Coordinates of C-alpha atoms and ligand atoms in Angstrom, one line a residue:
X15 CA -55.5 68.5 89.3
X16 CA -52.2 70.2 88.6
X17 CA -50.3 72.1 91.5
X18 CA -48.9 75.6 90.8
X19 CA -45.8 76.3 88.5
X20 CA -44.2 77.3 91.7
X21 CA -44.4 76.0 95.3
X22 CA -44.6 78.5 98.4
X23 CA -41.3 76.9 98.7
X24 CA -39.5 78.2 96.1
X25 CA -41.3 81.2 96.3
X26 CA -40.4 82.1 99.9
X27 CA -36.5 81.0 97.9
X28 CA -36.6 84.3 95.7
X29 CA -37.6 86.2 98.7
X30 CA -34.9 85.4 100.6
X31 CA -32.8 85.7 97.8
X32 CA -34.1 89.2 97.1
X33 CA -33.8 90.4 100.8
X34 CA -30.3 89.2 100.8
X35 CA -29.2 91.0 97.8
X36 CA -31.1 94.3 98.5
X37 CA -29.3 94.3 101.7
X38 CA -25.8 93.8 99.7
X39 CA -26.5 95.1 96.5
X40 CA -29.5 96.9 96.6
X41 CA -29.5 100.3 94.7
X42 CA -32.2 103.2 94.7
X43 CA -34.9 99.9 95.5
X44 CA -33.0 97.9 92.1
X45 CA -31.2 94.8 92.2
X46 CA -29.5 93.7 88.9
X47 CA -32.0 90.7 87.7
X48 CA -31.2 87.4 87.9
X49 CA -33.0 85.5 85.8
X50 CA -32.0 83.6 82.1
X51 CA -33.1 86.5 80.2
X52 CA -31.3 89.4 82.5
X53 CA -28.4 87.7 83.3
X54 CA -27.8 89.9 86.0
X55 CA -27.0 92.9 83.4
X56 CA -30.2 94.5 83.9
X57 CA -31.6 96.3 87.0
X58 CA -34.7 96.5 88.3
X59 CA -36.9 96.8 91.0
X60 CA -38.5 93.7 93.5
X61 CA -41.7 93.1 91.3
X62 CA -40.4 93.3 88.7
X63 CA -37.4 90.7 89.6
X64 CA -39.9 88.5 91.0
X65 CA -42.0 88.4 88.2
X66 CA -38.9 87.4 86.0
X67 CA -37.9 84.7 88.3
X68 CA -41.2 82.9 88.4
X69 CA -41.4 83.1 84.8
Ligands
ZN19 ZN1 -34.9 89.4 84.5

């Protein structure tokens, strides 16, 4: 039997990472995205960040 794609670990990661930045950067509830695809050029809010990260 496989484990997940991603561990707690790494998920509790992008929410640190995502409280960190919403404190600093945060706009209107958007952070710019950093993930592959965004490359930190698009913004968008917490789900959707974290759906981009573990994907
Ligand atoms: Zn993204």
């Amino acid at each position: 039997m496989q484990g997940p794609r991603w561990s707690d670990e790494y998920f509790m990661g992008i929410n640190k990472f995502l409280d960190f930045n919403f404190e600093k950067v945060g706009t209107h509830g958007k952070i710019n995205c950093p993930c592959t695809k965004c490359s930190h050029r698009l913004w968008y809010d917490r789900r959707i960040v974290v759906d981009h990260l573990l994907h």
